[in-house]
CSV table of C-alpha atoms and ligand atoms in Angstrom, one decimal:
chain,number,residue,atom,x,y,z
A,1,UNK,CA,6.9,-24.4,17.5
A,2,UNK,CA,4.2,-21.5,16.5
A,3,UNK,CA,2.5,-21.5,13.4
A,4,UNK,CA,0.5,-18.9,11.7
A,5,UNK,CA,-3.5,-18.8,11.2
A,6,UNK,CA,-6.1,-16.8,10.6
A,7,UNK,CA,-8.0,-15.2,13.4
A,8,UNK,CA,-11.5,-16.4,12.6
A,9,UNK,CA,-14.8,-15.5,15.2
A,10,UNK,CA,-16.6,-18.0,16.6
A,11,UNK,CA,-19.3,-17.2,14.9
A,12,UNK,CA,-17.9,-17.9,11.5
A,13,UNK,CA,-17.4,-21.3,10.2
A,14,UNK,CA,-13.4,-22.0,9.9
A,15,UNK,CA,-13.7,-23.6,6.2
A,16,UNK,CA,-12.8,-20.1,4.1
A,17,UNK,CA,-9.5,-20.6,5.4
A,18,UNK,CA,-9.3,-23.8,4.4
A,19,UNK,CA,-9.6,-22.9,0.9
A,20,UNK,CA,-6.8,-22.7,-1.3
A,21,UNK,CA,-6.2,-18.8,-1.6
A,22,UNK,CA,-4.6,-18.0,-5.0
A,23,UNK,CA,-1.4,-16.7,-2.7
A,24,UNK,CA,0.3,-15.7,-5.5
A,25,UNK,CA,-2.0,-13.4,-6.9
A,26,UNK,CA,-3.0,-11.9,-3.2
A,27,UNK,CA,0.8,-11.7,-2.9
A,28,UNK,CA,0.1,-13.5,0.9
A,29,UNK,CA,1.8,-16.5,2.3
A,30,UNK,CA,-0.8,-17.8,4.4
A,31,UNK,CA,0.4,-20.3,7.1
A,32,UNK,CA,3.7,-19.0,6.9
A,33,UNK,CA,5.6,-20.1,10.1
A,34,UNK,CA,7.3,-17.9,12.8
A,35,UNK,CA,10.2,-19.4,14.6
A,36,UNK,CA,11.1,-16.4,16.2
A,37,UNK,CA,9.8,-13.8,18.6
A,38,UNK,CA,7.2,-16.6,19.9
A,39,UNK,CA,7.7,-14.6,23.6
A,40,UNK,CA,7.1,-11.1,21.9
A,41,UNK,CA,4.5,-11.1,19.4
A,42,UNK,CA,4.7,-7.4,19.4
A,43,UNK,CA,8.3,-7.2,17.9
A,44,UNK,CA,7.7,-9.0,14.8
A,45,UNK,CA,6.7,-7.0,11.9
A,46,UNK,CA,5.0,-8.0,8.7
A,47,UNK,CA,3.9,-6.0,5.5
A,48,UNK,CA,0.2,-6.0,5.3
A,49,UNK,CA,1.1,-8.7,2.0
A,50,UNK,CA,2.2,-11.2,4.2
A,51,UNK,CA,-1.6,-12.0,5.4
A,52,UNK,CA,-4.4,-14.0,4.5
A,53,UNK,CA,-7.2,-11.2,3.6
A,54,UNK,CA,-10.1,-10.6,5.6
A,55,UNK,CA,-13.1,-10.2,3.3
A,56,UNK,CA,-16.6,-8.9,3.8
A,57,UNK,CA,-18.9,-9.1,1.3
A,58,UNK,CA,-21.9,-6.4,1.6
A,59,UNK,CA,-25.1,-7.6,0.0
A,60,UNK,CA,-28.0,-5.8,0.0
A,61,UNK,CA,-30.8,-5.0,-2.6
A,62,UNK,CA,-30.1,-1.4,-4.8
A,63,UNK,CA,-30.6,1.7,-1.8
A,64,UNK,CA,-31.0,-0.7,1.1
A,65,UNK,CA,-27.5,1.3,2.4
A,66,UNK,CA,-24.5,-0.7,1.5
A,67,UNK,CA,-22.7,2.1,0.7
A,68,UNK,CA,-23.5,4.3,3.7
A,69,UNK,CA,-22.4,2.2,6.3
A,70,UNK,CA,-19.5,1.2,4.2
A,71,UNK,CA,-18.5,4.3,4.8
A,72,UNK,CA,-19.0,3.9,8.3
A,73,UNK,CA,-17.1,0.8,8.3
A,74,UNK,CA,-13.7,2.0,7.1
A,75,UNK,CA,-14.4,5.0,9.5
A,76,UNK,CA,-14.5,2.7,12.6
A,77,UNK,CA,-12.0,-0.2,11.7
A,78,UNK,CA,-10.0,0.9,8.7
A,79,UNK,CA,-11.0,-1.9,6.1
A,80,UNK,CA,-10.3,-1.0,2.5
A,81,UNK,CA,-14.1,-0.5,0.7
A,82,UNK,CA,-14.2,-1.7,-2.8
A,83,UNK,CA,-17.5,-0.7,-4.5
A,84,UNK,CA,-17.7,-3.3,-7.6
A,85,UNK,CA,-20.7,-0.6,-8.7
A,86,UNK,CA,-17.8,1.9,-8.3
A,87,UNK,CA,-15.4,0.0,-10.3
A,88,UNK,CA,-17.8,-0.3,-13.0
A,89,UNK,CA,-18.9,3.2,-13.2
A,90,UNK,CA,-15.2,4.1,-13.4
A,91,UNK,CA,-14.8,1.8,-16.2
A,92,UNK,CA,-17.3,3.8,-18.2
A,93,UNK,CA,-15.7,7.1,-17.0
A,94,UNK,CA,-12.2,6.2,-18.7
A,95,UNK,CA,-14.3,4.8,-21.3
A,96,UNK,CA,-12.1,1.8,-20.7
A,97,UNK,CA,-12.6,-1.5,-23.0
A,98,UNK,CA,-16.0,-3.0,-22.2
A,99,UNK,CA,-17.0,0.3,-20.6
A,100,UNK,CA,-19.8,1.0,-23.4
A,101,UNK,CA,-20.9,-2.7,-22.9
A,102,UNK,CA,-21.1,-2.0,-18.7
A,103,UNK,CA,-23.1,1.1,-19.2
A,104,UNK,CA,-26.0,-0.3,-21.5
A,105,UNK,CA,-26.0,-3.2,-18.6
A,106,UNK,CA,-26.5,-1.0,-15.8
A,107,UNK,CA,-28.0,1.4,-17.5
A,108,UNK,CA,-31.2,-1.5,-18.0
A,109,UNK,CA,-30.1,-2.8,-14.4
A,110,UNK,CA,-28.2,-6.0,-15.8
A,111,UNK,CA,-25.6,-7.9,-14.5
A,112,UNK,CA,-21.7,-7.3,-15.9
A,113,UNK,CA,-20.4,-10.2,-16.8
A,114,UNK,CA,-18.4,-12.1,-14.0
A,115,UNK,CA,-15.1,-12.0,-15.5
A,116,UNK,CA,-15.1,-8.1,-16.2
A,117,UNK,CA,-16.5,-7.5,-12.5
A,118,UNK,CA,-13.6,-10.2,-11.1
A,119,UNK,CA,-11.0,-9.2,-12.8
A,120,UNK,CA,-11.6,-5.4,-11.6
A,121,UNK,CA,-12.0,-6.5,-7.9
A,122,UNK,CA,-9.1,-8.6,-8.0
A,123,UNK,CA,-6.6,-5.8,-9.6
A,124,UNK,CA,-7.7,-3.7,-6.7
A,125,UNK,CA,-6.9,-6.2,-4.3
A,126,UNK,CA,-3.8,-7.7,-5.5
A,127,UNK,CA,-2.7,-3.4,-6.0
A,128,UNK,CA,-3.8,-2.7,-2.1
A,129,UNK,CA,-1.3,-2.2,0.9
A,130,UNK,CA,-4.8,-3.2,2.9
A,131,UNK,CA,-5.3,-7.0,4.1
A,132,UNK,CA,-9.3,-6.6,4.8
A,133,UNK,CA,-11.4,-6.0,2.6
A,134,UNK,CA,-15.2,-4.9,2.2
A,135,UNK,CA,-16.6,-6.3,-1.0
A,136,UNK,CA,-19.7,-4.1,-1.5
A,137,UNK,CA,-22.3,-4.7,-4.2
A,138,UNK,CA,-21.0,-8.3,-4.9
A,139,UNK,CA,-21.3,-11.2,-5.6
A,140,UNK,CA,-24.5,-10.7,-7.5
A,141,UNK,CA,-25.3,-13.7,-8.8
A,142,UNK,CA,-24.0,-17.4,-7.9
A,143,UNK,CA,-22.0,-17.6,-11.1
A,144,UNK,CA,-20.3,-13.9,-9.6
A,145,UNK,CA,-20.0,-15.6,-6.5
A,146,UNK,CA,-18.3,-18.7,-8.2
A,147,UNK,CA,-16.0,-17.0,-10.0
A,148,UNK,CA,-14.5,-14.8,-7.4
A,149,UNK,CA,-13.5,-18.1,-5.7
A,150,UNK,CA,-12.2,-19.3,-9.5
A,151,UNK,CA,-10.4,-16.6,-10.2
A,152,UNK,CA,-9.2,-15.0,-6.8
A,153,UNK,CA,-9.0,-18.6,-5.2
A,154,UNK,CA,-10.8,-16.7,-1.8
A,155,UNK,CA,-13.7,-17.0,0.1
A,156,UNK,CA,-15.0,-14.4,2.3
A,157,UNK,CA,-15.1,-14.5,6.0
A,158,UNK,CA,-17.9,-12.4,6.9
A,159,UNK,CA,-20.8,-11.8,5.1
A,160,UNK,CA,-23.5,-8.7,5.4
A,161,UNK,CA,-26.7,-8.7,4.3
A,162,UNK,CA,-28.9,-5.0,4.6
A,163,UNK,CA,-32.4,-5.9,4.9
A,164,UNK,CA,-34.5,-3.9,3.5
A,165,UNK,CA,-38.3,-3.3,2.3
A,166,UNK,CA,-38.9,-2.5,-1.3
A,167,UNK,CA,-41.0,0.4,-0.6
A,168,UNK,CA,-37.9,2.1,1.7
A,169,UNK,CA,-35.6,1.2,-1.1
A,170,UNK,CA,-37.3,2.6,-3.8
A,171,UNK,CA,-37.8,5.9,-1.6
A,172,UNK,CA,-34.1,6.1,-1.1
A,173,UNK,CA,-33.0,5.7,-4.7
A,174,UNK,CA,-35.3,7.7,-6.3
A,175,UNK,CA,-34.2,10.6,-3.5
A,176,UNK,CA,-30.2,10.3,-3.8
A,177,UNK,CA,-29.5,12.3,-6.4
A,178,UNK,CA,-26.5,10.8,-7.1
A,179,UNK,CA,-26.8,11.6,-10.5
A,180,UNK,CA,-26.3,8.1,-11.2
A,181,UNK,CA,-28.1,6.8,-14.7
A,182,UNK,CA,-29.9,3.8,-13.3
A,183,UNK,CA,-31.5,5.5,-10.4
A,184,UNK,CA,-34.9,5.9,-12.3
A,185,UNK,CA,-38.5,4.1,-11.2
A,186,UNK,CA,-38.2,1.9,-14.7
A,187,UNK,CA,-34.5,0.8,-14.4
A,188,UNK,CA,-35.2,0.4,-10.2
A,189,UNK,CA,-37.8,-2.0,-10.8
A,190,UNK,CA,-35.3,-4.0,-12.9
A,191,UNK,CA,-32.7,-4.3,-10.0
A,192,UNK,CA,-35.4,-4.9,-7.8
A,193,UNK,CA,-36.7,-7.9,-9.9
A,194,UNK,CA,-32.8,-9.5,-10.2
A,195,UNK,CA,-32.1,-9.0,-6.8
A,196,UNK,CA,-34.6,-11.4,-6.1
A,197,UNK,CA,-34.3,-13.4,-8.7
A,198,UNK,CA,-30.3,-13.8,-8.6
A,199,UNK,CA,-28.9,-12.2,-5.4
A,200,UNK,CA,-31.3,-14.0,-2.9
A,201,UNK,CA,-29.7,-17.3,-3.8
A,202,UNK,CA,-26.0,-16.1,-3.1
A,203,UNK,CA,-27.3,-14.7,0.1
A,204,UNK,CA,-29.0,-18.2,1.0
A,205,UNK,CA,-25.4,-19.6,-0.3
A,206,UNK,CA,-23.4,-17.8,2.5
A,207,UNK,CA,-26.3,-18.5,5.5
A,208,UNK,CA,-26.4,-22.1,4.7
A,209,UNK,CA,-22.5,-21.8,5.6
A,210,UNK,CA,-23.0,-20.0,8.5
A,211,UNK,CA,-21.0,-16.6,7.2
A,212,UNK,CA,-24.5,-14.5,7.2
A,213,UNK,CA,-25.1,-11.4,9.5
A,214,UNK,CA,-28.9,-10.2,8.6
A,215,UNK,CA,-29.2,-6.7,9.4
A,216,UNK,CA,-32.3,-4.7,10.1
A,217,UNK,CA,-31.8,-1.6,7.6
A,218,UNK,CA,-34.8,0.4,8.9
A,219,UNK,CA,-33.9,3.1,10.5
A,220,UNK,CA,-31.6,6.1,10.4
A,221,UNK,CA,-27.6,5.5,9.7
A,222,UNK,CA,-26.3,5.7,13.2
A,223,UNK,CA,-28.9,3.0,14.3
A,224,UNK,CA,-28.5,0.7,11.6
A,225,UNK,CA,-24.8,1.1,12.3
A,226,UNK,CA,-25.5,0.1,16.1
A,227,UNK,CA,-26.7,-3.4,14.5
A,228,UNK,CA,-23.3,-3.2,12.2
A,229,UNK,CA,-20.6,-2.4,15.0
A,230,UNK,CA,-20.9,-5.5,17.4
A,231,UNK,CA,-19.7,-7.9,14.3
A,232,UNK,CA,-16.7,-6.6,13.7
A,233,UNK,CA,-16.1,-5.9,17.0
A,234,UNK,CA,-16.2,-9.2,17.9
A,235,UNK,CA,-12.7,-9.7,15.7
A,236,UNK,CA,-11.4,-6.5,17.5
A,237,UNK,CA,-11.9,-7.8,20.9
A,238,UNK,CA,-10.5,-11.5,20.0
A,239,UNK,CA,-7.3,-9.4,18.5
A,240,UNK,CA,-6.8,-8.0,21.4
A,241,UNK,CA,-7.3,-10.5,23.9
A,242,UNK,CA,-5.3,-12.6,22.2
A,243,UNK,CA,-2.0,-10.1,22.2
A,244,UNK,CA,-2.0,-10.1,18.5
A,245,UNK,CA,0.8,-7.7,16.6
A,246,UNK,CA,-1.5,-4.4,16.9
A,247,UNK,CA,0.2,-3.9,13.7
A,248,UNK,CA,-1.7,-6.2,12.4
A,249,UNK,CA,-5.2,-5.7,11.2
A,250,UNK,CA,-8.1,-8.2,11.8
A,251,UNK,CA,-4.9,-10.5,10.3
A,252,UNK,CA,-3.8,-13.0,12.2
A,253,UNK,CA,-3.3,-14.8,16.0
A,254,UNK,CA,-0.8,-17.2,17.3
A,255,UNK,CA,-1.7,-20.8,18.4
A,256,UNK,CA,0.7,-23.4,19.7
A,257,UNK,CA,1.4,-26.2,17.3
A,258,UNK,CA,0.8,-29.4,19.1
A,259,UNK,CA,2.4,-31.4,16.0
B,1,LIG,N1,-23.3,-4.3,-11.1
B,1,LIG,C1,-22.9,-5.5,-11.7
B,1,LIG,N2,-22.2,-6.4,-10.9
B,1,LIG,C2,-21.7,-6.1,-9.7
B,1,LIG,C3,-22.1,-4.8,-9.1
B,1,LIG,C4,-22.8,-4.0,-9.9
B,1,LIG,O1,-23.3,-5.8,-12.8
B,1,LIG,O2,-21.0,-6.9,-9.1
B,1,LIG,C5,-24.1,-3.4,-11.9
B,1,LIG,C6,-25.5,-3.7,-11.9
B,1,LIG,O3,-26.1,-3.3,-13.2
B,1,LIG,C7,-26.1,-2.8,-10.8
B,1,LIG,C8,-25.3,-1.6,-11.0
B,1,LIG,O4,-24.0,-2.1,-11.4
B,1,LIG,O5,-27.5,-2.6,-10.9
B,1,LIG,C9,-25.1,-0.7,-9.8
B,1,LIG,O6,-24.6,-1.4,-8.7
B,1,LIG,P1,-24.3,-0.7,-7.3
B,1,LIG,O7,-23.9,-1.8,-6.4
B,1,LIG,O8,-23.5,0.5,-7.5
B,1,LIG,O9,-25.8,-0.3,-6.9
B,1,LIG,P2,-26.5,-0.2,-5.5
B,1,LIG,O10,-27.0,-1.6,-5.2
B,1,LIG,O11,-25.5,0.2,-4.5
B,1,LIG,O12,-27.6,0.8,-5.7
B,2,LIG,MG1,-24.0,1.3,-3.6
């Protein structure tokens, strides 16, 4: 008999998938079993729905280029790219509930409240045909980080850390002109400060468990990307050596069952 499970690099330690995913919210049915088509892999088709997500969270201090190269990302291997920053900002655009409250904290360079931030991420995941995911601009904090895995029952499988230098990230921000209201020296200074103070720790989280990839972000956005590419194209090659459903994205492999 085949069974079902994740495709998971080497590199990465296999205990996210070990962790109860809140299936029914995800709408997957991880572990699911195929007793068919075990000689054609190829043949069987499944909705996107029917895997375990792939998630990438993208840390990073404010303008150290989380954004940029999750641009470049989805360009190169098609993951879906939720901005939580994004989400938030939209909030304030629909002047949805809490959207007042979400402006004065960004506007000061405060954290949202992990529920609101959560609950936003998770609607867009739970509403996407996608099944991988990049996570930018969270978990923030170890209580964002904590509730994710609370409230969306998932853990992520890679995690990206830009590396930056104050002075570089300062440059950046203050020369975006994004129009963005916290992109100012005063508010800057802020994010800098609770970064270090309560983003450092969540990044120590994720290298203590092995999920870490420490990227040099020095440099212009093709060669930063050059340090970026050979990640997740260790999960492409595995895919394809492994004669996955190219249907299938980063999902899923087929092992033998020896019980
Ligand atoms: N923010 C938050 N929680 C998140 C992500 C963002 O509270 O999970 C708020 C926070 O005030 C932050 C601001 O939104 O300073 C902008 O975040 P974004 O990730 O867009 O900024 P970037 O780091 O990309 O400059
Ligand atoms: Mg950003």
């Amino acid at each position: 008999m085949w069974r079902r499970v994740a495709l998971l690099s080497p590199m990465i330690s296999s205990s996210s998938r070990s962790l109860p995913l809140n299936q029914a919210a995800l709408g997957v049915k991880v572990g699911e079993s195929f007793a068919t088509d075990v000689n054609n892999p190829d043949e069987r088709t499944l909705s996107p729905k029917e895997k375990a997500p792939f998630i990438t969270f993208v840390l990073g201090g404010p303008g150290s280029g989380k954004g940029t190269q999750c641009e470049k990302i989805v360009e190169t291997f098609g993951l879906q790219h939720l901005s939580a920053g994004d989400l938030l900002r939209r909030e304030i655009a629909l002047k949805n509930k809490n959207g007042a409250m979400i402006l004065n904290l960004i506007k000061d360079g405060k954290i949202v409240p992990s529920e609101v931030t959560v609950k936003l991420i998770q609607k867009e995941l739970e509403s996407s045909d996608s099944c991988k995911f990049l996570i930018d601009g969270f978990p923030r904090t170890e209580e964002n980080r904590v509730a994710f895995e609370r409230i969306v029952g998932a853990d992520p499988d890679v995690v990206l850390f830009f590396d930056c230098p104050e002075e570089e990230m300062v440059k950046r921000v203050l020369n975006r002109n994004q129009g963005r209201i916290d992109d100012n020296i005063t508010t800057m200074k802020k994010r800098l400060k609770i970064f270090n103070a309560l983003n450092r720790p969540v990044i120590d989280y994720y290298k203590n468990k092995g999920k870490l990839y420490t990227i040099n972000a020095i440099g212009s956005v093709d060669d930063i990307f050059q340090h970026v590419l050979p990640i997740f194209n260790s999960f492409e090659q595995l895919k394809v050596s492994r004669h996955v459903n190219p249907k299938s994205p980063l999902g899923s492999i087929l092992v033998e069952n020896s019980s």
